[in-house]
Each structure stands twice: as structure tokens, then as C-alpha cells.
Amino acid sequence: MADPIEKSKVPERLARLKDLVYNLWWCWHPDARGLFKEIDRNLWRTTYHNPVLLLQESAARLNDLAQDEGFLSRYDSVIRLFDEYMADQYTWFARKYPQAKGHRIAYFSAEFGVHNSLRLYSGGLGILAADHCKTASDLGVPLTGVGFMYPQGYVQQRISVDGWQQNVYEAIDWNVSPIRPVVASSGKNFLMPFSLGPLNLQVAVWEIVVGRVHLYLMDTHVEGNSPQDWEITGRLYGGDRTMRLRQEILLGIGGVRLLRALGLPADHYHVNEGHSAFMFLELVREAVAKGQTFAAAARDVAGCSVFTTHTPVEAGHDVFSEGLVAEYFSKYWAELGLDQEQFMELGRVPGQAGWNMTALALKMAGQRNAVSRRHGIVSRKMWAKLWPDKKEDDVPIGHVTNGVHLTTWLQQDLGWNFYKRLGRDWPEKQDDPSVWTQVASIPDEELWDLHMRNKEMLFKLLRDRARDRWITRNAEASQILTQGALLDPQALTIGFARRFAGYKRATLILRDLARLQGLLLDHWKPIQLVFAGKSHPADDSGKVLIQQIYHLSKDPAFGGRIVFVEDYDMHVARYFVQGCDLWLNNPLAPLEACGTSGIKAAVNGVPSLSILDGWWEEGYNGANGWAIGEAGGRGSGDAADAADAEDIYQALEKKIVPLFYDRGTDGVPHGWIRVMKESIKTVAPCFCGNRMVKDYVKMFYGAEASPQMGGARTTAPETIKD
Ligand SMILES: *Cc1c(COP(=O)(O)O)cnc(C)c1O
């Protein structure tokens, strides 16, 4: 396959732009993004920040820029930054674990949300995986990602006139995406044969470069495979149970074979959610093939692996019928040295039917963790049946609370401000709380000014998108209003954006419409609600929630102050978490494993109004936002919903609205800004990517025990608990 950028004829003087566009390092480095923007500001916007497409369409402009001294000096300095980053020998990992040079971690995930130009994620899980990779790159943690390339990506959302979500799939265009095929020494695209039971496939492999971290993504849309086999990696979370099982077989088992086929070393394995848990079996099979017993092999595999569970919601755990599993594994279990009964036992949960992927992972991994303190408690309870002789508190599942990759989510002018106020090395020291005490030194007016600009940028994005729909689709005027055309930059703006899964209770704040209407239409102190989020394409109950909101957003009785923004993705998410005033999160506790969007908002000075669940139960300190509900939840059902909704209304009426509108003679809400500052100061150091990835390295990645794989831990240390 010819390099698509070649066609664009980048002038020689700017040749390194070709390296830059294919390393997603640019997406968290404002200088690099600024350079792309300078090439063509409009094109940058209309391509949704896709530099591969930008370069292809900018040939003439690039010729001019190759003569432009100012541009050339900025280009040189970005390239210098990039080269320094890539060559850095003194990363955190290299300094802390000099003995672990050559140690490598393979990170398996069904989704990776690196940038919105690659729709390989559905929500929090994929974005967390990519934030993990970006952070690993920053810290020099030697990690390799393994996953899937989905030619059609995740569903795109269109809302019909009557408010119903339409599922749209659009093939990803390789030629304009920051991704490239892995090429074999023959010069042809690399292909890996894969067979297991009735599966017999050719697998193509794509590579995404994320700073120093490489992701290898498998793709079955290859000539010679049957159309049915194409479907295996066709769409994220599409297809029936059989398709799902095939996906997971390829992801876990194919993923290990891929590492071997490409000669990529791996000493430690991180399984991010149960989808890739078959990986454990393949590692054992390799060792058994070399003459080990199953028990000895399983012990070694446990010694070099960690499994992260991500949800306490039952439907979030894949269960397959044993009959279906047997269709694929009837030869494989003998290769593990097991009979059918012993094999099936690996996927069983006492008292439940079927083969459970999470159970498999929990049994095989040497280290297991949940993603927040509360989720740890909930997971130990949920899975205690796998350890019948242990007390619930002693179930060996610890926790590492999720963090977000700060420089991906922080609004860039705020980031520049931090260089000035917190010191030039704040990104490296982001997990040190003392650095953040300097947030106090940002003058209130300065922070407010930055925030108001972020808010204006959010509203501008919404207007631009509304206008685009008005022009390109046969939209009705009322549909345009639902997109935020009437939003008021002065009004308290509350953001609610996430997947529309039932337990997230998107419509909780609509419970008492008359009361809400009073808040929305208050003449002096109005609020406005901005919603966004996709429902799983097969989940009609989620679509009904979207429809309810959509109907209200069209209803003049709410004055255009309820908005539903179509097609939530990382691009929209950035503007939301940077530009709202308040972040609302009201899941049914304790079902939110962590929740990360509130963290993204908090570091931008957008405090949370959130149920005490997931990260907020750890993050809330009484002064950095508002808590509702009760730790551990109020149970489920109408009474619990009513009590939680009452908490929301009370917090808004009594505390939040009055504080937001309490302005000094300078028009600046000093009391509100105190909460904003407290939010940044307390959330950033504890819930940043560096804290999270360092936790994984210290506790789970076997770096201390290295020199090499042979020295990796073989006995699991005691459960990490608080
Ligand atoms: C951060 C993020 C999520 C996860 O949000 P939660 O609050 O954890 O549900 C989902 N989608 C997108 C696009 C995000 O950026």
C-alpha cells in the first residue's frame, strides 16, 4: 500500500511533518496542534483535527509555508520537541527501574480511544486504555498495546425528528487516518494466519504510534476471508453471541500469537477488562507445549499478569454457553492438558450457568484490580463466590483508581497558565499535590476569564454543528434549537454527557419537571442543561431516554435551555468538560465503577455535582464540588431515585445557583472560583494518569522483580486494600 501522504507532496524542508502526523504524540502537545492549525485553520476545524487529511489537502499552502520564516522556526521547534521526547533516556521509568531495561508489558484492550479521528472506542473503557498508553509513553513505561482495528468503528449517532437515535456506521478511510498497516519483509502487508476450532482466518495488522508506545490492531477484513469472518472485527460491539465469542478468541489468543509473529517481546501482561481473557489460556498453552504441566504453567502465567475489571453491572460481563465454547475449544483443552470438565470449570461461577470471561480472568491472573476504592469493595463482594474459603474482605481483588491523561483533557490555555503559575515542570510533577497548591496564586479574574472563553468555545462548537446540520441535512428549525442555538453564555450551564446506559440515569434531573422549569427559566438566575451521549445501538431503553430529553429540548416551555447534542465523541467531550460550569453525574450507586468524565471536568475547573460513587467518593472533600446520595448507594427503585433527585434539586436551589450568581462588583463570582480552584488543586494530583500508571508499575507490572521475565514475581503479594 502506497503511503497516502506521499501523494500529498510535502516539500522537502517540511518533510518531518510526515513523521509527525503518524505519531499521535501531536494530539497531546499544543505546539504540534498549533502548527497544524497554522497550516490551515479552517481545514483543521473541518477535518475535526485530522492532520493526515490536512496534509493531503494542503499541498499548495505547504509550498508557501516552506518559504515562511516564522512558520519554519515554529516547525523546527516542534520537531525538536518531538525528537527530544522520543529520544529521552531519562524517563521516570528508566530512572526508577534501571534494572528493568528491556522489560516489556503487553496491554490488551478491546478498545482504544486515542483521538477522535480514530473511532475505535465506545466510551470510558477505550479512552481510559488510550490515556493509559499516552501516560505510559510520557513516563517511559515500556508498553505495547494489542487490540482490534474496526473498519467501521463505533456507531455514529443521528437523531431523527421524533428524537429516535439512528445508528450510522461509516467505514474508516485508511488513507486519511493516522494509522498504517504493518508491512512484512516481503514489502507486502503483513498477514497472520489464525486458526482455532472452526475458525480459520487471515489477520491483517495495523499500527498506531502513540508517542513511544505502539498499538497493534488486528483486522479480519482481508481478501480470502469469508464475509462472515470480515464481521469479526467489523464493528465495535456489533454482532450476536457467536460473533462476540469469535472476537474474544481472536483478541486474546490471536493477540498472543500476534506478539510472537511480530517478534514483540512481552514479560508482563495486562488484561484490560474481560474481553481479552482468553489470552491467559494461550500463554498456558505455550508453556504446556514446551513440556510444563497445566498447574505449573498457570502459576507462571499468574506470576506475570494483572487483570483489571471495569464494571459491577452484570450485563458488562460476557457469558457464553458452554456448548458454544465447546464448539471452538474441543481440541484446545487437550493442548492445555485438561479434559472438558476441567476446562469448563475455568469459566464457571458457582451457582451460575455458562462460561464467564471475568471469572476466567479472575482465576488466571496473578493480580486483580478494580478501578476505584468503592468498586474494589463492590467487586470483592460480587466475586466472593470464586473464593468460598475467604472472608469477603480477603477476596484478592485490590484497586487502582482510574486517572486521566491531563495534557489530553486540559484546555490548552489553562495548561499554559499552569506553566506560568505552577512551574515549567508541572506535567512531570502532576502527581505531586504540593505543585498544585500554587493554583491559589492564579488571580480570580484570570481564571474566570479563561473559563468564560472555554465556555464561549463550547457554545461556538454547538452553533457550528447546528449550522452544519441546518445546511447539509433537511433539518427542521426545532431540531436546530435542540442543538443549543439559544444557549446563553451568562447562564449556569450544567453538562451531562456519557453513554446512555440505564444505570447512569440520564433523566433523573427531569423527575420533577415543574421544579426544573422554575430553575431553568428563573429570570435572574437561570440554569441550562446540556446533554450528550450515545445509546448502545441495540439498547432501545437507552434510546427512549434520549427521546425524552429530545422532546423537552424542543418544547418551548423550557425556553431552549435544555439541549441534546448529537454524536458524543472525544471531540465533543473535550469541549464539554472544558466549557460547562458544572458537571452532573447521577448513576445508580454503587454501579459506577469509577467514572472519568468528572475528573476531566474537575481538572479544568468544572466542579462536579455527583452521586457519592466511583472516583467521587474518594475525590470529594466538602469544598471541591457537591455530593449527593449516600456512600454505597440507597438501593434501587423509585424511592432511591426520588431521594437522589431531591438531593440534586436541593443542592442546586440552596447552594449551587446562589453561589454561581453571587458576583462581586467586578462581576466575578469569587465564591464559585474558590470551588473551581479547590477542584483543580485536589483532583489533578490524585486522579491524573501519572498517579494511575505509576500505581500499576509499582504494584503490578513486575518491574522491581525484573531483570527479565525469569525474575518476575511468581507469588501474588497480598491483596492491596486501603
Ligand atoms: C471520558 C469519556 C467517557 C467516560 O465518561 P464517564 O463519566 O466515565 O461515563 C465516555 N465517552 C467519552 C467520549 C469520554 O471522553
XYZ file of C-alpha atoms and ligand atoms in Angstrom:
737
model
C 0.000 0.000 0.000
C 1.451 3.311 -1.014
C 1.927 5.782 1.743
C -1.070 8.108 1.345
C 0.926 11.109 2.445
C 3.380 10.585 -0.402
C 0.681 11.716 -2.756
C 0.410 15.000 -0.971
C 3.945 16.026 -1.912
C 5.106 17.623 1.280
C 8.045 19.924 0.438
C 11.458 18.621 1.449
C 12.025 21.376 4.005
C 8.879 20.228 5.845
C 9.392 16.515 5.317
C 9.282 15.680 9.012
C 5.596 16.609 9.054
C 5.084 13.125 7.668
C 6.597 11.607 10.816
C 4.637 13.953 12.979
C 1.182 13.144 11.604
C 1.637 9.416 12.115
C 2.684 9.660 15.722
C -0.278 10.667 17.853
C 2.172 12.448 20.137
C 0.841 15.568 18.428
C -2.599 15.153 19.935
C -1.459 15.998 23.456
C 1.173 18.586 22.523
C -0.349 22.013 21.926
C 2.675 23.256 19.966
C 2.197 20.483 17.444
C -1.544 21.054 17.250
C -0.864 24.757 16.845
C 1.441 24.028 13.931
C -1.266 22.035 12.156
C -3.764 24.748 12.848
C -1.384 27.261 11.319
C -1.198 25.249 8.100
C -4.886 25.838 7.548
C -7.093 26.934 10.381
C -10.352 26.214 8.590
C -9.311 22.866 7.264
C -8.071 21.918 10.723
C -11.531 22.597 12.029
C -13.481 20.992 9.208
C -11.342 17.838 9.288
C -12.092 17.528 13.010
C -8.394 17.871 13.742
C -7.136 15.185 11.421
C -3.600 16.095 10.323
C -3.280 13.277 7.778
C -6.212 14.678 5.859
C -4.926 18.186 6.455
C -1.564 17.451 4.827
C -3.188 15.796 1.854
C -5.364 18.771 1.156
C -2.787 21.474 1.775
C -0.170 20.924 -0.933
C -0.181 24.487 -2.275
C -0.246 26.038 1.145
C 2.670 23.860 2.273
C 4.766 25.142 -0.604
C 4.168 28.691 0.603
C 4.890 27.786 4.198
C 8.185 26.194 3.211
C 9.282 29.808 2.422
C 7.795 31.365 5.548
C 10.489 32.098 8.120
C 8.076 32.378 11.020
C 6.413 29.079 10.253
C 9.728 27.345 9.662
C 11.055 28.358 13.038
C 7.925 27.049 14.756
C 8.152 23.882 12.689
C 11.779 23.384 13.707
C 10.978 23.852 17.349
C 8.082 21.354 17.270
C 10.286 18.795 15.528
C 12.973 19.411 18.133
C 10.459 18.841 20.953
C 9.247 15.689 19.255
C 12.734 14.292 18.728
C 13.736 15.089 22.291
C 10.645 13.369 23.609
C 11.242 10.265 21.539
C 14.936 10.027 22.404
C 14.617 10.785 26.114
C 16.711 8.276 28.078
C 15.890 9.759 31.471
C 12.239 8.997 31.767
C 10.624 8.255 35.121
C 10.706 4.528 34.395
C 14.323 4.492 33.265
C 15.404 6.397 36.381
C 13.366 4.350 38.799
C 13.875 0.893 37.346
C 17.281 0.855 35.656
C 17.442 -2.894 36.201
C 14.236 -3.363 34.216
C 15.670 -2.182 30.909
C 14.194 -4.453 28.265
C 11.237 -5.418 30.450
C 8.040 -5.109 28.416
C 4.371 -5.058 29.235
C 1.711 -6.164 26.763
C -1.573 -4.347 27.290
C -4.694 -5.996 25.856
C -7.864 -3.993 25.307
C -10.874 -4.329 23.013
C -10.975 -0.567 22.539
C -8.516 2.296 22.360
C -9.796 5.877 22.261
C -6.662 7.776 21.294
C -8.164 10.539 19.212
C -11.493 11.289 17.612
C -10.061 10.747 14.133
C -9.944 7.007 15.033
C -13.336 5.784 16.237
C -12.036 2.660 17.934
C -13.777 3.250 21.244
C -17.305 3.362 22.586
C -16.769 5.196 25.825
C -14.862 5.361 29.075
C -13.123 1.992 28.795
C -11.430 2.760 25.499
C -10.499 6.271 26.461
C -9.011 5.037 29.689
C -6.958 2.480 27.737
C -5.586 5.196 25.485
C -4.954 7.544 28.405
C -3.013 4.676 29.978
C -0.899 4.309 26.821
C -0.238 8.043 26.498
C 0.795 8.221 30.122
C 2.982 5.137 29.768
C 4.656 6.891 26.864
C 5.249 10.049 28.913
C 6.701 8.055 31.806
C 8.784 5.790 29.594
C 6.921 2.675 30.683
C 7.681 0.062 28.017
C 4.190 -0.917 26.996
C 2.806 -2.449 23.810
C -0.922 -2.302 23.095
C -2.844 -5.145 21.481
C -6.380 -4.726 20.186
C -8.675 -4.545 17.190
C -8.946 -2.327 14.195
C -12.646 -1.935 13.477
C -13.041 -0.848 9.859
C -16.440 0.616 10.707
C -15.543 1.817 14.159
C -18.217 2.510 16.704
C -21.696 3.687 15.890
C -22.283 7.324 14.964
C -25.433 8.898 16.226
C -28.058 10.826 14.326
C -31.263 11.900 15.991
C -34.421 11.817 13.897
C -37.111 14.499 14.008
C -39.002 12.459 16.578
C -35.949 12.056 18.758
C -35.010 8.493 17.962
C -31.327 7.541 17.730
C -30.335 6.355 14.261
C -27.274 4.135 14.154
C -24.930 5.162 11.396
C -21.763 3.280 10.513
C -19.204 4.805 8.272
C -16.170 2.929 7.057
C -12.930 4.393 8.323
C -10.887 5.731 5.459
C -7.366 4.365 5.857
C -5.980 6.904 3.514
C -6.855 9.726 5.807
C -6.314 8.168 9.230
C -3.202 8.279 11.421
C -2.768 4.539 11.180
C -0.663 2.333 8.948
C -0.580 -1.327 8.004
C 2.240 -3.446 9.343
C 4.326 -4.452 6.371
C 6.170 -7.774 6.105
C 9.781 -8.076 4.978
C 8.455 -9.009 1.533
C 7.100 -5.475 1.243
C 3.522 -6.746 1.276
C 1.113 -6.088 4.095
C 1.788 -8.476 6.939
C -0.780 -11.252 7.305
C -1.080 -13.676 10.176
C -2.851 -16.965 9.688
C -5.074 -17.802 12.632
C -6.970 -20.962 13.285
C -8.790 -22.333 16.259
C -11.577 -24.903 16.060
C -13.805 -23.889 13.164
C -12.072 -20.515 12.819
C -9.608 -20.289 10.010
C -8.576 -16.782 9.135
C -6.037 -14.399 7.781
C -5.471 -11.424 10.007
C -4.064 -8.093 8.863
C -2.358 -5.857 11.396
C -2.400 -2.095 11.773
C -0.119 0.039 13.829
C -0.890 3.213 15.699
C 2.003 5.064 17.251
C 1.246 6.899 20.474
C 4.466 8.652 21.453
C 6.793 5.852 22.490
C 4.006 3.288 22.704
C 2.908 1.199 19.734
C -0.537 -0.313 19.365
C -1.007 -3.365 17.142
C -4.539 -3.812 15.961
C -5.903 -6.917 14.282
C -8.264 -6.747 11.328
C -10.051 -9.633 9.616
C -11.374 -7.601 6.707
C -8.938 -9.325 4.405
C -9.419 -10.782 0.972
C -9.711 -14.551 1.216
C -11.654 -14.434 4.484
C -15.364 -15.031 4.206
C -17.672 -12.028 4.605
C -18.740 -13.609 7.865
C -15.145 -13.525 9.057
C -14.853 -9.902 7.999
C -17.517 -9.192 10.554
C -15.302 -10.362 13.401
C -13.539 -7.052 13.611
C -16.161 -5.172 11.592
C -17.691 -3.119 14.351
C -17.048 -2.490 17.963
C -19.653 -4.406 19.990
C -21.697 -5.483 16.975
C -22.985 -8.962 16.221
C -24.506 -11.799 18.202
C -23.070 -14.086 20.896
C -21.242 -16.268 18.406
C -19.632 -13.247 16.829
C -18.728 -11.898 20.209
C -17.071 -15.174 21.175
C -15.108 -15.199 17.941
C -13.973 -11.657 18.576
C -12.782 -12.517 22.016
C -10.985 -15.645 20.843
C -9.134 -13.623 18.268
C -8.405 -10.763 20.648
C -6.987 -12.925 23.435
C -5.466 -15.894 21.664
C -4.763 -14.159 18.389
C -3.268 -11.277 20.338
C -0.635 -13.502 21.938
C 0.127 -15.167 18.608
C 0.454 -11.752 17.045
C 3.075 -10.683 19.562
C 5.023 -13.841 18.731
C 4.564 -13.467 14.981
C 5.864 -9.905 15.045
C 8.688 -10.835 17.406
C 7.487 -8.364 20.023
C 8.781 -9.204 23.472
C 6.422 -9.258 26.459
C 7.344 -10.087 30.032
C 4.207 -8.969 31.751
C 0.594 -8.935 30.615
C -2.193 -6.521 31.467
C -5.718 -7.618 30.575
C -7.943 -4.547 30.461
C -11.462 -5.915 31.053
C -12.627 -9.486 30.418
C -12.891 -9.329 26.602
C -9.299 -10.431 26.156
C -9.181 -13.029 28.953
C -8.575 -15.954 26.568
C -5.056 -14.564 26.452
C -4.306 -16.397 29.695
C -5.163 -19.737 28.113
C -2.863 -19.146 25.177
C 0.058 -18.300 27.471
C -0.566 -21.520 29.351
C -0.869 -23.497 26.133
C 2.530 -22.237 25.001
C 4.134 -23.429 28.219
C 2.346 -26.779 28.153
C 3.590 -27.279 24.591
C 7.111 -26.876 25.985
C 6.511 -29.684 28.453
C 5.092 -27.976 31.538
C 2.054 -29.204 33.420
C -1.070 -27.064 33.359
C -0.677 -26.249 37.045
C 2.934 -25.136 36.735
C 2.213 -23.148 33.591
C -0.803 -21.468 35.156
C 1.340 -20.488 38.137
C 3.901 -18.851 35.896
C 1.239 -17.049 33.920
C -0.280 -15.769 37.149
C 3.155 -14.520 38.101
C 3.330 -12.180 35.146
C -0.194 -10.897 34.748
C -2.731 -8.413 36.007
C -6.432 -8.217 35.234
C -8.460 -5.045 35.610
C -12.210 -5.393 35.994
C -14.205 -2.334 34.976
C -17.823 -2.729 35.893
C -20.128 -4.057 38.569
C -23.038 -4.081 36.092
C -23.986 -7.724 35.317
C -24.534 -7.118 31.606
C -20.996 -5.798 31.368
C -19.568 -9.297 31.869
C -19.572 -11.614 28.891
C -21.098 -15.021 29.459
C -21.200 -17.697 26.734
C -22.968 -21.017 26.794
C -20.624 -23.920 27.443
C -21.971 -25.584 24.295
C -20.835 -22.631 22.188
C -17.450 -22.521 23.884
C -17.017 -26.261 23.284
C -17.550 -25.757 19.546
C -14.362 -23.738 19.442
C -12.244 -25.280 22.180
C -12.877 -29.025 21.831
C -9.334 -29.600 20.588
C -7.751 -26.789 22.551
C -8.418 -28.092 26.045
C -6.328 -31.185 25.369
C -3.483 -28.869 24.350
C -3.772 -27.333 27.802
C -3.554 -30.775 29.376
C -7.171 -30.571 30.545
C -10.303 -32.567 29.933
C -13.594 -30.911 29.053
C -14.828 -30.740 32.610
C -11.598 -29.239 33.956
C -11.568 -26.735 31.118
C -15.176 -25.632 31.588
C -14.549 -25.191 35.267
C -12.167 -22.328 34.418
C -15.057 -20.205 33.138
C -17.625 -21.138 35.750
C -19.077 -19.094 38.549
C -20.607 -21.249 41.295
C -24.378 -21.193 41.020
C -24.412 -19.635 37.538
C -24.703 -21.217 34.129
C -22.265 -20.577 31.323
C -18.699 -19.565 30.677
C -17.908 -16.211 32.253
C -14.963 -14.239 30.850
C -14.470 -12.222 34.016
C -14.381 -15.390 36.097
C -11.741 -16.816 33.768
C -9.614 -13.703 34.120
C -10.013 -13.540 37.883
C -8.946 -17.158 38.232
C -5.952 -16.954 35.924
C -4.452 -13.541 36.691
C -1.944 -13.254 39.488
C -3.060 -9.716 40.270
C -6.567 -8.351 40.057
C -7.866 -4.874 40.495
C -10.982 -2.769 40.402
C -10.888 0.869 39.326
C -11.858 2.781 42.465
C -11.949 2.121 46.184
C -15.712 1.629 46.210
C -15.534 -0.554 43.115
C -12.949 -2.664 44.969
C -15.405 -3.248 47.799
C -18.220 -3.992 45.366
C -16.041 -6.338 43.280
C -14.849 -8.313 46.306
C -18.466 -8.843 47.258
C -19.537 -9.612 43.714
C -16.837 -12.245 43.168
C -16.538 -13.679 46.689
C -18.161 -16.849 45.389
C -14.967 -17.627 43.493
C -13.094 -17.744 46.806
C -15.544 -19.637 49.033
C -12.995 -20.148 51.802
C -12.140 -16.455 52.115
C -13.913 -13.732 54.008
C -15.267 -11.035 51.716
C -12.623 -8.533 52.787
C -9.912 -11.018 51.911
C -11.054 -11.706 48.357
C -7.892 -10.943 46.369
C -9.124 -8.013 44.284
C -7.474 -4.683 45.044
C -7.995 -1.375 43.328
C -6.204 1.286 41.346
C -8.446 4.294 40.903
C -8.546 5.497 37.311
C -6.787 8.655 36.263
C -6.949 10.763 33.116
C -4.152 11.877 30.825
C -4.014 15.516 31.827
C -2.482 17.041 28.739
C -5.129 15.342 26.591
C -8.031 16.736 28.583
C -6.792 20.032 29.916
C -7.770 23.077 27.899
C -4.528 24.305 26.415
C -4.637 27.925 27.566
C -5.235 26.671 31.071
C -2.247 24.386 30.578
C -0.109 27.384 29.526
C -1.328 29.230 32.571
C -0.154 26.367 34.770
C 3.347 26.653 33.290
C 3.342 30.243 34.468
C 1.772 29.694 37.875
C 2.819 26.179 38.908
C 6.207 25.972 37.267
C 7.603 24.723 33.985
C 7.793 21.140 35.166
C 4.190 20.767 36.284
C 3.417 17.999 33.760
C 6.224 15.814 35.144
C 5.221 16.621 38.709
C 1.489 16.343 38.156
C 1.048 13.665 40.820
C 2.693 15.824 43.493
C -0.009 17.662 45.481
C 2.422 20.405 46.548
C 2.745 21.612 42.948
C -0.991 22.251 42.825
C -1.142 24.417 45.927
C 0.048 27.169 43.567
C -3.368 27.181 41.903
C -4.222 29.629 44.678
C -1.857 32.121 43.054
C -3.923 32.392 39.860
C -5.864 35.655 40.175
C -9.627 35.054 40.225
C -10.208 37.337 37.229
C -7.605 35.449 35.207
C -9.139 32.043 35.890
C -12.641 33.348 35.280
C -11.594 34.899 32.028
C -10.063 31.616 30.879
C -13.181 29.756 31.903
C -15.538 32.144 30.126
C -13.508 31.734 26.951
C -13.791 27.944 27.247
C -17.498 28.309 27.690
C -17.773 30.502 24.628
C -15.786 27.906 22.642
C -18.219 25.197 23.687
C -21.170 27.290 22.571
C -19.459 28.137 19.326
C -18.858 24.437 18.647
C -22.536 23.727 19.252
C -23.634 26.572 16.995
C -21.232 25.492 14.248
C -22.526 21.943 14.380
C -26.125 23.133 14.417
C -25.464 25.334 11.402
C -23.762 22.467 9.614
C -26.813 20.262 10.141
C -29.126 23.058 9.083
C -27.235 23.366 5.821
C -26.438 19.771 4.984
C -29.453 17.877 6.261
C -33.067 18.541 5.823
C -33.362 19.561 9.445
C -36.356 21.358 10.886
C -35.809 24.592 12.752
C -36.855 22.974 16.011
C -34.125 20.379 15.537
C -31.600 23.169 15.289
C -32.834 24.598 18.571
C -32.273 21.264 20.301
C -28.583 21.592 19.406
C -28.040 24.635 21.565
C -28.705 27.619 19.320
C -30.408 29.515 22.167
C -27.821 28.908 24.866
C -26.860 31.892 26.976
C -23.173 32.279 27.836
C -24.026 34.007 31.109
C -26.300 31.267 32.449
C -25.125 28.485 34.759
C -24.503 25.625 32.362
C -24.733 22.064 33.585
C -23.179 19.303 31.494
C -24.320 15.701 31.411
C -22.511 13.599 28.815
C -21.777 9.893 28.829
C -23.081 6.662 27.367
C -26.831 6.329 27.784
C -26.778 3.145 29.806
C -29.748 2.723 32.130
C -27.828 2.810 35.407
C -26.446 6.251 34.562
C -29.974 7.653 34.912
C -29.695 10.461 32.388
C -33.247 11.639 33.046
C -33.059 11.780 36.829
C -32.949 15.573 36.876
C -36.189 15.595 34.825
C -38.132 13.846 37.586
C -39.918 16.960 38.756
C -40.396 18.988 35.599
C -42.189 21.889 37.226
C -39.383 22.350 39.711
C -36.779 22.033 36.990
C -38.656 24.527 34.855
C -38.500 27.007 37.713
C -34.727 26.674 37.786
C -34.328 26.851 34.026
C -36.484 29.884 33.492
C -35.575 31.901 36.573
C -35.346 35.423 35.280
C -32.242 36.439 37.223
C -30.525 33.138 37.884
C -31.317 30.706 35.074
C -29.653 27.369 34.584
C -29.310 25.421 31.339
C -28.775 21.713 30.765
C -26.565 20.364 28.021
C -26.852 16.630 27.356
C -24.949 14.351 25.018
C -24.370 10.637 24.727
C -24.984 7.577 22.618
C -27.087 4.617 23.454
C -25.686 1.187 22.592
C -27.057 0.531 19.075
C -29.161 -2.389 20.311
C -30.371 -0.788 23.545
C -33.842 0.632 22.984
C -34.296 1.573 26.627
C -31.347 3.963 26.307
C -32.838 5.392 23.128
C -36.087 6.073 24.952
C -34.178 8.214 27.475
C -32.595 10.187 24.654
C -36.015 10.687 23.122
C -37.444 12.031 26.384
C -34.703 14.617 26.633
C -35.029 15.458 22.979
C -38.752 16.139 23.311
C -38.136 18.502 26.198
C -35.398 20.257 24.289
C -37.947 21.008 21.548
C -40.601 22.170 23.988
C -40.897 25.982 24.195
C -41.922 25.578 27.830
C -38.241 25.043 28.637
C -37.051 28.020 26.689
C -34.296 26.359 24.658
C -32.429 25.782 27.900
C -32.411 22.008 27.552
C -30.096 20.859 24.810
C -29.234 17.478 23.369
C -26.035 17.442 21.332
C -25.773 14.722 18.692
C -22.960 12.220 18.328
C -20.960 12.482 21.529
C -17.325 11.613 20.944
C -13.906 12.641 22.241
C -14.006 15.874 20.299
C -17.316 16.960 21.793
C -16.219 15.608 25.174
C -13.223 17.914 25.289
C -15.340 20.996 24.702
C -17.905 19.807 27.235
C -15.525 19.087 30.096
C -13.707 22.355 29.441
C -16.650 24.644 28.812
C -19.524 23.729 31.126
C -19.800 25.355 34.553
C -20.855 22.260 36.455
C -20.598 18.537 35.762
C -23.570 16.406 36.695
C -23.230 12.672 37.336
C -26.018 10.713 38.948
C -25.568 6.980 38.389
C -27.338 4.422 40.496
C -24.764 3.774 43.209
C -22.761 1.603 43.529
C -22.791 0.765 39.825
C -20.367 3.422 38.569
C -17.034 1.649 38.758
C -15.098 4.887 38.568
C -16.411 7.431 36.075
C -13.762 9.543 34.441
C -15.568 12.418 32.776
C -15.968 14.174 36.128
C -12.189 14.005 36.567
C -11.635 15.556 33.147
C -14.038 18.345 34.078
C -12.585 18.898 37.556
C -9.033 19.486 36.309
C -10.440 22.180 34.032
C -12.052 23.919 36.973
C -15.503 22.467 36.293
C -16.642 21.051 39.611
C -18.917 18.041 39.980
C -22.394 17.677 41.329
C -22.228 13.939 41.679
C -23.512 10.877 43.460
C -21.039 9.586 46.028
C -19.848 6.688 43.922
C -16.789 5.678 41.931
C -13.969 8.218 42.000
C -16.071 10.954 43.618
C -16.367 9.015 46.846
C -12.580 9.362 47.107
C -12.271 12.752 45.480
C -14.973 14.775 47.229
C -13.629 16.765 50.174
C -16.535 19.042 51.057
C -15.111 22.084 49.260
C -14.282 20.949 45.710
C -17.805 20.337 44.409
C -21.103 18.940 45.640
C -22.032 15.436 46.717
C -25.434 13.843 46.540
C -26.726 10.422 47.570
C -25.161 8.176 50.171
C -21.867 6.320 50.052
C -22.634 2.771 48.916
C -25.972 3.860 47.451
C -29.562 3.932 48.600
C -30.539 0.698 46.902
C -32.501 0.755 43.671
C -36.090 1.563 42.880
C -38.344 4.546 42.813
C -37.721 5.679 46.387
C -33.961 5.755 45.816
C -34.405 7.709 42.584
C -36.720 10.165 44.309
C -34.280 10.741 47.160
C -31.336 11.228 44.810
C -33.333 13.628 42.625
C -34.385 15.583 45.697
C -30.693 15.913 46.615
C -29.954 17.339 43.178
C -32.715 19.945 43.360
C -31.798 20.951 46.883
C -28.121 21.310 46.046
C -28.957 23.444 43.028
C -31.537 25.624 44.744
C -29.815 26.147 48.068
C -26.114 26.099 47.269
C -25.045 25.968 43.663
C -27.235 28.538 41.910
C -26.850 31.150 44.671
C -23.071 30.695 44.758
C -22.679 30.899 40.992
C -24.647 34.140 40.779
C -23.041 35.758 43.788
C -20.904 38.342 41.965
C -18.553 40.938 43.305
C -18.692 44.496 41.998
C -16.211 43.273 39.375
C -18.792 40.766 38.085
C -16.584 37.845 39.072
C -18.024 35.024 41.241
C -15.247 34.786 43.817
C -17.003 32.156 45.926
C -17.535 29.957 42.885
C -13.931 30.378 41.829
C -12.853 29.133 45.242
C -14.624 25.854 44.404
C -13.060 25.792 40.928
C -9.593 26.194 42.364
C -10.167 23.618 45.049
C -11.386 21.256 42.360
C -8.256 21.626 40.231
C -5.917 21.534 43.209
C -7.314 18.410 44.842
C -8.359 16.357 41.824
C -5.414 16.813 39.449
C -2.662 15.235 41.591
C -4.761 12.284 42.777
C -6.626 11.375 39.588
C -4.043 12.104 36.902
C -2.650 9.499 34.547
C 0.817 9.604 36.099
C -0.518 8.590 39.501
C -2.503 5.750 37.940
C 0.207 4.314 35.707
C 2.832 4.611 38.444
C 0.497 2.622 40.694
C 0.256 -0.124 38.088
C 4.002 -0.171 37.602
C 4.765 -0.263 41.309
C 2.188 -2.865 42.233
C 1.526 -4.960 39.187
C 3.997 -4.804 36.342
C 6.825 -6.776 37.912
C 9.399 -4.082 37.203
C 11.005 -4.350 40.650
C 11.414 -8.071 40.297
C 12.942 -7.871 36.843
C 15.892 -8.108 35.343
C 13.888 -10.217 32.960
C 10.814 -12.347 32.850
C 12.551 -15.116 34.821
C 12.742 -12.822 37.794
C 9.130 -11.758 37.681
C 7.034 -12.360 40.728
C 5.605 -15.814 40.970
C 3.678 -15.389 44.156
C 0.960 -12.839 44.330
C 1.544 -10.309 47.090
C -1.337 -9.827 49.479
C -4.345 -8.013 48.189
C -3.914 -4.313 48.022
C -6.537 -2.782 50.188
C -6.887 0.512 51.877
C -14.434 10.327 29.390
C -15.401 9.847 28.370
C -16.349 8.864 28.683
C -16.464 8.268 30.053
O -17.272 9.072 30.842
P -17.898 8.538 32.219
O -18.172 9.704 33.033
O -16.846 7.664 32.824
O -19.108 7.763 31.845
C -17.228 8.454 27.692
N -17.180 8.973 26.448
C -16.292 9.917 26.111
C -16.295 10.442 24.718
C -15.374 10.391 27.057
O -14.480 11.319 26.699
